[in-house]
mmCIF file of C-alpha atoms and ligand atoms in Angstrom:
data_model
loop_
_atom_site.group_PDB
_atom_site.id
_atom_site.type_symbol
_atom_site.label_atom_id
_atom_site.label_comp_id
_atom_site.label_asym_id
_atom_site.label_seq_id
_atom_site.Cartn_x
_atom_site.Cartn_y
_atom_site.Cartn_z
ATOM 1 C CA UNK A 46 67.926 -13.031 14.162
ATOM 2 C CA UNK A 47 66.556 -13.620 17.463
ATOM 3 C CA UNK A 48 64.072 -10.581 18.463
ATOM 4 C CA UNK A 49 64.941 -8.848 20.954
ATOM 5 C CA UNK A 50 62.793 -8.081 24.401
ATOM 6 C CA UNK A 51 61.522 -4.644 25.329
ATOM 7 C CA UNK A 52 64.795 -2.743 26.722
ATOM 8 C CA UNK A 53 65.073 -0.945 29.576
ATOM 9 C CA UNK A 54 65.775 2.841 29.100
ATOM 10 C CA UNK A 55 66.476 5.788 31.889
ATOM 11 C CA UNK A 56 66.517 9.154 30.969
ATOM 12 C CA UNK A 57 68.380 11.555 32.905
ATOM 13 C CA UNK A 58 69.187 15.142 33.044
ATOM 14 C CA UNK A 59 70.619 17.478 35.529
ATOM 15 C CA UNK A 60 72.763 20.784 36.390
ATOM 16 C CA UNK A 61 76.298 20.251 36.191
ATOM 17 C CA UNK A 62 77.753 18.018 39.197
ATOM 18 C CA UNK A 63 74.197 17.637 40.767
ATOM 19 C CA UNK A 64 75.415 13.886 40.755
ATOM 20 C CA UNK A 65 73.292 12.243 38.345
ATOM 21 C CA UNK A 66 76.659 10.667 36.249
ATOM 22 C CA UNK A 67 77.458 9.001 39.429
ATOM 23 C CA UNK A 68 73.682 7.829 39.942
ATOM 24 C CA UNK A 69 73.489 6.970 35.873
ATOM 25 C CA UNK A 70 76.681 4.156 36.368
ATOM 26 C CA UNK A 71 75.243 3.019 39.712
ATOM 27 C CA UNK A 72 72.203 2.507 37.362
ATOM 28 C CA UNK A 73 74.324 0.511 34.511
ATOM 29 C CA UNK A 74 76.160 -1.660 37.020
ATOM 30 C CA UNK A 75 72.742 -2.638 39.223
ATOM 31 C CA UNK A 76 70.451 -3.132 35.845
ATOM 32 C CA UNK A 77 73.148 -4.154 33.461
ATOM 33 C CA UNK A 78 72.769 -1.472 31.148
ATOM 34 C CA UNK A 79 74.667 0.800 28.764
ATOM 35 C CA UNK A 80 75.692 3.991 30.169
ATOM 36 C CA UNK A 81 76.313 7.047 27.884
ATOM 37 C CA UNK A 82 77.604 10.546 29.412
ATOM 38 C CA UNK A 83 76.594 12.787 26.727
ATOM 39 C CA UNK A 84 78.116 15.734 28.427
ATOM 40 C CA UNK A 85 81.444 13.808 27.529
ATOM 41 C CA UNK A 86 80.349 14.335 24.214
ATOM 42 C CA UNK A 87 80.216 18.025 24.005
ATOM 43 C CA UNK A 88 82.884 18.199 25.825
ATOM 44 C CA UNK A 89 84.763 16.279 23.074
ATOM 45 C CA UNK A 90 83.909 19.214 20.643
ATOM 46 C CA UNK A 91 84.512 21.840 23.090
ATOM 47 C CA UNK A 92 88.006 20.394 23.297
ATOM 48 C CA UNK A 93 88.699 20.058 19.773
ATOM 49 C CA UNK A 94 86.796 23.934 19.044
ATOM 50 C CA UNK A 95 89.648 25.263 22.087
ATOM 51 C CA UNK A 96 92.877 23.440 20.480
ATOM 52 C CA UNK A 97 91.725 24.580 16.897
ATOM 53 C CA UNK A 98 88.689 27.689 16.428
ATOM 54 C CA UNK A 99 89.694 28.323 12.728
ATOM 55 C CA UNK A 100 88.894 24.469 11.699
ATOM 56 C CA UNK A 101 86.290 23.894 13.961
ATOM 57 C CA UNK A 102 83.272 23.011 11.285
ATOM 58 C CA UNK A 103 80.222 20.921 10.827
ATOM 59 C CA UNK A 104 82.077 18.592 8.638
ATOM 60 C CA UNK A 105 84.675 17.981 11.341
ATOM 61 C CA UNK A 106 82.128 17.265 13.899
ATOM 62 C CA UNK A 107 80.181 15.084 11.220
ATOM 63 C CA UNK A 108 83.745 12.931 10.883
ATOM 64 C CA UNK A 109 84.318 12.823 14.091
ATOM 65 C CA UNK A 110 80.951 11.581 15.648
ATOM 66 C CA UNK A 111 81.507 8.410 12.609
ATOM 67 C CA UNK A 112 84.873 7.811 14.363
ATOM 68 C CA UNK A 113 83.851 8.306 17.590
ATOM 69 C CA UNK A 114 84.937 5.679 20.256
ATOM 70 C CA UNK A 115 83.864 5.017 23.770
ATOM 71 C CA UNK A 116 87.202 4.672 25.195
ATOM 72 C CA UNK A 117 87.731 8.898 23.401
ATOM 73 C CA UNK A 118 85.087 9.959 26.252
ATOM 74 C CA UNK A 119 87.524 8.759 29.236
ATOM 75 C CA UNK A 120 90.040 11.698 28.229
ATOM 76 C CA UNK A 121 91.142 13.168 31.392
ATOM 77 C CA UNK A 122 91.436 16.537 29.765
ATOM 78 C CA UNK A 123 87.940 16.722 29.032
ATOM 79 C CA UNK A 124 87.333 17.194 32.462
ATOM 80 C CA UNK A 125 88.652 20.477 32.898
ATOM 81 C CA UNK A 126 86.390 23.440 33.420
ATOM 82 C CA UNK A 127 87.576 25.570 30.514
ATOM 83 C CA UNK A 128 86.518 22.372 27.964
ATOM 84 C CA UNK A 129 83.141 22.187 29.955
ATOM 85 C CA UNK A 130 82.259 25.756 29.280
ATOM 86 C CA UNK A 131 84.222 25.537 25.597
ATOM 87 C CA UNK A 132 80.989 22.582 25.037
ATOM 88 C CA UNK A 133 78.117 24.703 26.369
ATOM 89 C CA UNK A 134 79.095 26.597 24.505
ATOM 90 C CA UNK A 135 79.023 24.780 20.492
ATOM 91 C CA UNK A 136 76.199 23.308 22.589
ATOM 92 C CA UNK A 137 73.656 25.935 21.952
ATOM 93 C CA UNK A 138 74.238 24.955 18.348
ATOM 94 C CA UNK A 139 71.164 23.666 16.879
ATOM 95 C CA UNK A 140 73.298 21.990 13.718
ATOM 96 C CA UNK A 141 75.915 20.524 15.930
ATOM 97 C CA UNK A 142 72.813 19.004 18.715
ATOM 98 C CA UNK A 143 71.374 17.602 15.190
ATOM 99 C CA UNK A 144 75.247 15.493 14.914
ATOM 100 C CA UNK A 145 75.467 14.025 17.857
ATOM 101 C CA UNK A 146 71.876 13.049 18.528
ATOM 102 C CA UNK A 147 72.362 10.191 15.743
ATOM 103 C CA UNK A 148 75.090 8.636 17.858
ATOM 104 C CA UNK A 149 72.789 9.240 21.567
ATOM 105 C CA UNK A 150 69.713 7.615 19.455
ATOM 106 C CA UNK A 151 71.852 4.673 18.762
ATOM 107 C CA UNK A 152 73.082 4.221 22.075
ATOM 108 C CA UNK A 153 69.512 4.693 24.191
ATOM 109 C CA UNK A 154 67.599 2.230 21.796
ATOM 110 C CA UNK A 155 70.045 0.146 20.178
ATOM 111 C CA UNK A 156 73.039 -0.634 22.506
ATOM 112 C CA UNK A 157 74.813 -4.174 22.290
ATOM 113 C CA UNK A 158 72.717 -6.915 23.051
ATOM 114 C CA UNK A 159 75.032 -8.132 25.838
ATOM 115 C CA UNK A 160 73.022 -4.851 27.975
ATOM 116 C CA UNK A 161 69.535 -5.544 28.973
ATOM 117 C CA UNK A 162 69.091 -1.598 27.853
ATOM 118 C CA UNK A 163 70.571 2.025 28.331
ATOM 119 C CA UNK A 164 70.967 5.012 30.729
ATOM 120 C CA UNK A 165 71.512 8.335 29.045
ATOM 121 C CA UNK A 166 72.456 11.315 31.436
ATOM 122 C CA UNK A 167 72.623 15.063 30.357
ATOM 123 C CA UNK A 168 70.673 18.186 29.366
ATOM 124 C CA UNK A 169 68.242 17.004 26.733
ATOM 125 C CA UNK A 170 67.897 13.361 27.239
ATOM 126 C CA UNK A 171 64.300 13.431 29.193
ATOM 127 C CA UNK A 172 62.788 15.872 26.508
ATOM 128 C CA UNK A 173 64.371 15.464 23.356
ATOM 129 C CA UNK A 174 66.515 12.263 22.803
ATOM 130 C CA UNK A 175 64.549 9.567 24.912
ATOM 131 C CA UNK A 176 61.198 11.065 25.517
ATOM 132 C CA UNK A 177 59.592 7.860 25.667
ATOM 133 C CA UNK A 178 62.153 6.450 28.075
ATOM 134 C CA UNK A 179 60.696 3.626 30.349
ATOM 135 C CA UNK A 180 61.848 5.891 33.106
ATOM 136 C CA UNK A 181 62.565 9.464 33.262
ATOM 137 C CA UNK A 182 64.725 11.846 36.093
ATOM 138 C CA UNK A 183 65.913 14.994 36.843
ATOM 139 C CA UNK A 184 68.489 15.236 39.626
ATOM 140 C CA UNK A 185 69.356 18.277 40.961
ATOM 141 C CA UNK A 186 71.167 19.724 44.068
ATOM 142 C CA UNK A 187 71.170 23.249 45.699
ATOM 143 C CA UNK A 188 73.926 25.166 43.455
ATOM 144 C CA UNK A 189 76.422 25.739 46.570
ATOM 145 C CA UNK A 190 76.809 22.045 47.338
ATOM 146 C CA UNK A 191 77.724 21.258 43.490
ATOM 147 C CA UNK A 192 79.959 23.796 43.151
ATOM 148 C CA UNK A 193 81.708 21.803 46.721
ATOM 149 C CA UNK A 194 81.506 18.174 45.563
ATOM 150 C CA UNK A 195 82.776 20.059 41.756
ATOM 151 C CA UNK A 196 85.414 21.827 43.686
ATOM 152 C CA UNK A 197 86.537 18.562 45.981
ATOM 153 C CA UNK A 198 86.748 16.053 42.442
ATOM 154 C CA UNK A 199 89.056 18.839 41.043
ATOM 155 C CA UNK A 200 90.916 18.821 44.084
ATOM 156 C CA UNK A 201 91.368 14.701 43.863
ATOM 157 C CA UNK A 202 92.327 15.420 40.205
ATOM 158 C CA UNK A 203 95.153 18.016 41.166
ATOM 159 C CA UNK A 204 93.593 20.681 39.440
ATOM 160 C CA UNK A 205 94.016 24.146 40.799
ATOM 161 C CA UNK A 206 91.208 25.834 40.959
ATOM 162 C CA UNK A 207 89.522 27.789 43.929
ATOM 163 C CA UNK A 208 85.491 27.095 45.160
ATOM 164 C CA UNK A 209 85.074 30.876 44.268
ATOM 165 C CA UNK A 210 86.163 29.571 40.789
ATOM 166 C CA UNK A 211 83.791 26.117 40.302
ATOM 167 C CA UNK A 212 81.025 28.430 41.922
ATOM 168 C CA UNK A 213 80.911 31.155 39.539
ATOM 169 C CA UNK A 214 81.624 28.495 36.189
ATOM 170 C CA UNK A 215 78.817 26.341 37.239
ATOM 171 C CA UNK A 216 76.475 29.464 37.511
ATOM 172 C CA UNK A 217 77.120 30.180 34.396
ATOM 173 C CA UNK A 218 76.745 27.054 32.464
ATOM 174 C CA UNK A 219 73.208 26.663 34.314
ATOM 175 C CA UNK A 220 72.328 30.010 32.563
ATOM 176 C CA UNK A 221 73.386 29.184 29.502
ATOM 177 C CA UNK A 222 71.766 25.747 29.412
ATOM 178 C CA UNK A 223 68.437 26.564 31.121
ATOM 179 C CA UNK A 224 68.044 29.313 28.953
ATOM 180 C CA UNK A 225 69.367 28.620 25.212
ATOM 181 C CA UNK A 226 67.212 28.718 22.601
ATOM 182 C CA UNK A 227 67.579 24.833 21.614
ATOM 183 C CA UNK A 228 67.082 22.257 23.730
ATOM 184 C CA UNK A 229 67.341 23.740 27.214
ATOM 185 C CA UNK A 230 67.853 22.329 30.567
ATOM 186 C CA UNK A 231 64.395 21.955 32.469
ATOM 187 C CA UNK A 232 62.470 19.318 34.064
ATOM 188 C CA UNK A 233 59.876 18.000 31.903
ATOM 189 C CA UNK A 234 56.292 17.220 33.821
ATOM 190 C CA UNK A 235 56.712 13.789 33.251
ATOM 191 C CA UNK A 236 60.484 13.466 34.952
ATOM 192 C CA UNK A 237 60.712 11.951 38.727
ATOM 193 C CA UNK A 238 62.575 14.907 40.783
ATOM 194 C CA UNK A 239 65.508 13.626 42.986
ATOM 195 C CA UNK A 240 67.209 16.198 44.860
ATOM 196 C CA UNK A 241 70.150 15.160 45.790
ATOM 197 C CA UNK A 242 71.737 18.526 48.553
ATOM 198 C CA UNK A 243 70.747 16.014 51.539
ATOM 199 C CA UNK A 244 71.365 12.668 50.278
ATOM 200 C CA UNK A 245 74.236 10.312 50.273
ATOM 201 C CA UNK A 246 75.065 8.323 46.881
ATOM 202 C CA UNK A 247 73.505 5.421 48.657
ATOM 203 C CA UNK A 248 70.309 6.831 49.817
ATOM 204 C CA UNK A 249 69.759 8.364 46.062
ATOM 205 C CA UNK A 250 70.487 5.147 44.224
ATOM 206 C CA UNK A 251 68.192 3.420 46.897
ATOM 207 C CA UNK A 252 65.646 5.836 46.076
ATOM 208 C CA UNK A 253 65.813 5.629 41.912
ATOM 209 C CA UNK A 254 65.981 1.654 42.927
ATOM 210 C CA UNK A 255 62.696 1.537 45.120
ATOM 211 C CA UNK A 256 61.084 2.892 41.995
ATOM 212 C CA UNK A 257 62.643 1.321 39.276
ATOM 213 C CA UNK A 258 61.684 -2.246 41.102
ATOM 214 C CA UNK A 259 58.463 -1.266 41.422
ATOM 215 C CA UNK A 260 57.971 -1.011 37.663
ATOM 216 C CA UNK A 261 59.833 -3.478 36.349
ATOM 217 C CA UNK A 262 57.980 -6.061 38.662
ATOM 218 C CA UNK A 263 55.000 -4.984 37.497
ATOM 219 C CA UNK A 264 56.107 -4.916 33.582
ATOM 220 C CA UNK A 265 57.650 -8.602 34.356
ATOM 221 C CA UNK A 266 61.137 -7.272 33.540
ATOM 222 C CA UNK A 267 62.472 -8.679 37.202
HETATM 223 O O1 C5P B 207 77.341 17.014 31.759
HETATM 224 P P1 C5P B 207 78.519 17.894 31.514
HETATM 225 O O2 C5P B 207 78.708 18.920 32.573
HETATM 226 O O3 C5P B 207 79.754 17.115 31.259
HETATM 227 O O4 C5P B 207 78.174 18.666 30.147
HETATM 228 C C1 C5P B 207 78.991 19.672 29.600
HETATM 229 C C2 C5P B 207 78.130 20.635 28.814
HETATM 230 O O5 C5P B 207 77.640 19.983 27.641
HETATM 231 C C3 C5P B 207 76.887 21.146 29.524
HETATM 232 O O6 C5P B 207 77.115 22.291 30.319
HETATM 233 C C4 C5P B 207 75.940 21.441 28.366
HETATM 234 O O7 C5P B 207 76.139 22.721 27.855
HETATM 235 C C5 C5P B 207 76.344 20.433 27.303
HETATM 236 N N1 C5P B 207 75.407 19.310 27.202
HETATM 237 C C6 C5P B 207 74.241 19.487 26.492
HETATM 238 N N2 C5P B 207 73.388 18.454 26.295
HETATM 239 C C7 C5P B 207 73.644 17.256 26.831
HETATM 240 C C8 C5P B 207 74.793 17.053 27.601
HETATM 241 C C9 C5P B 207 75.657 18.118 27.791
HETATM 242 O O8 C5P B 207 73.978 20.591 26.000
HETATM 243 N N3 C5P B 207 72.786 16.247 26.607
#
């Protein structure tokens, strides 16, 4: 078999609705690259812990993750806020992070060879499951706007549920991620900080472009 050329690979984590899923598929389509949301993930388990707490084991999470499809991430459902507090969650569980890590360590340096390489967003993806990424961010936004951009895509999805609500849910999941014992949420020294509280989508992805070029030019990847 043909060897393959160096792959691209962006690492990306972020506070919940900071933006950095839409900048991650902005990302895939401009660079032609695989684009996991490992949030989705955990959120797959949280759902499956909420419908069924007695069966919820490691052995049903190691089945799972073997079955696991990409088209099983575009659930609707898992983008309610209970199931997104249900995965932070089985998310502080060191055995469970071990699971699905296989399946994120497949997809960052292994995807299909029709991509050119991968973007990874989430909570642990710049210091634990692509360290070495060719390019590493952390996108963030001031906790007020998320919780309004949170509360306006819930809105669009006809869920009811009030600002006061998103506000106080996302609060909490940034404590419990930025301060679990494994794998936390934080910006590692070597991850590129975008803030995102004054930018449009454009401007941002213009931004992560300018220095993504840059590189790539250099590295003789464009
Ligand atoms: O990104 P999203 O908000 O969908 O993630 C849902 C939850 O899954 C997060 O609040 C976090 O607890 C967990 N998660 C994680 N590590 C990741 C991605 C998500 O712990 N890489």
């Amino acid at each position: 078999m043909k060897k393959r050329k160096k792959i691209i690979t962006v690492a990306i984590d972020s506070p919940a609705a900071a933006g950095a899923g839409t900048q991650a598929k902005l990302i895939a389509k401009h660079y032609n690259l695989l684009y996991l949301d490992t949030g989705k993930i955990y959120r797959l388990f949280g759902k499956i812990r909420l419908n069924n707490k007695e069966n919820f084991t490691y052995k049903l999470v190691k089945k799972e993750i073997k079955n696991l499809k990409f088209k099983d991430l575009d659930k609707k459902e898992l983008l309610n806020d209970n199931v997104a507090v249900s995965a932070s969650i089985i998310a502080k569980n060191f055995e469970i992070r071990k699971i699905i890590k296989k399946f994120q360590l497949k997809c960052a340096f292994n995807p299909p060879r029709n991509f050119v390489g991968s973007v990874l967003d989430g909570r642990d993806i710049t210091s634990v499951i692509m360290k070495k990424a060719m390019f590493k961010f952390y996108i963030t936004a001031n906790l007020k706007i998320r919780a309004k951009r949170r509360h306006l895509e819930f809105k669009k999805l006809k869920k009811k549920i009030s600002y006061k609500e998103v506000l106080k849910s996302l609060k909490n999941r940034d404590y419990l991620d930025k301060n679990r014992k494994y794998s936390p949420l934080k910006k590692t020294k070597d991850s590129i900080l975008i803030n995102t509280t004054k930018l449009s989508k454009k401007a941002c992805f213009m931004k992560i472009k300018t220095i993504m070029d840059k590189k790539l030019q250099f590295n003789g990847n464009l």
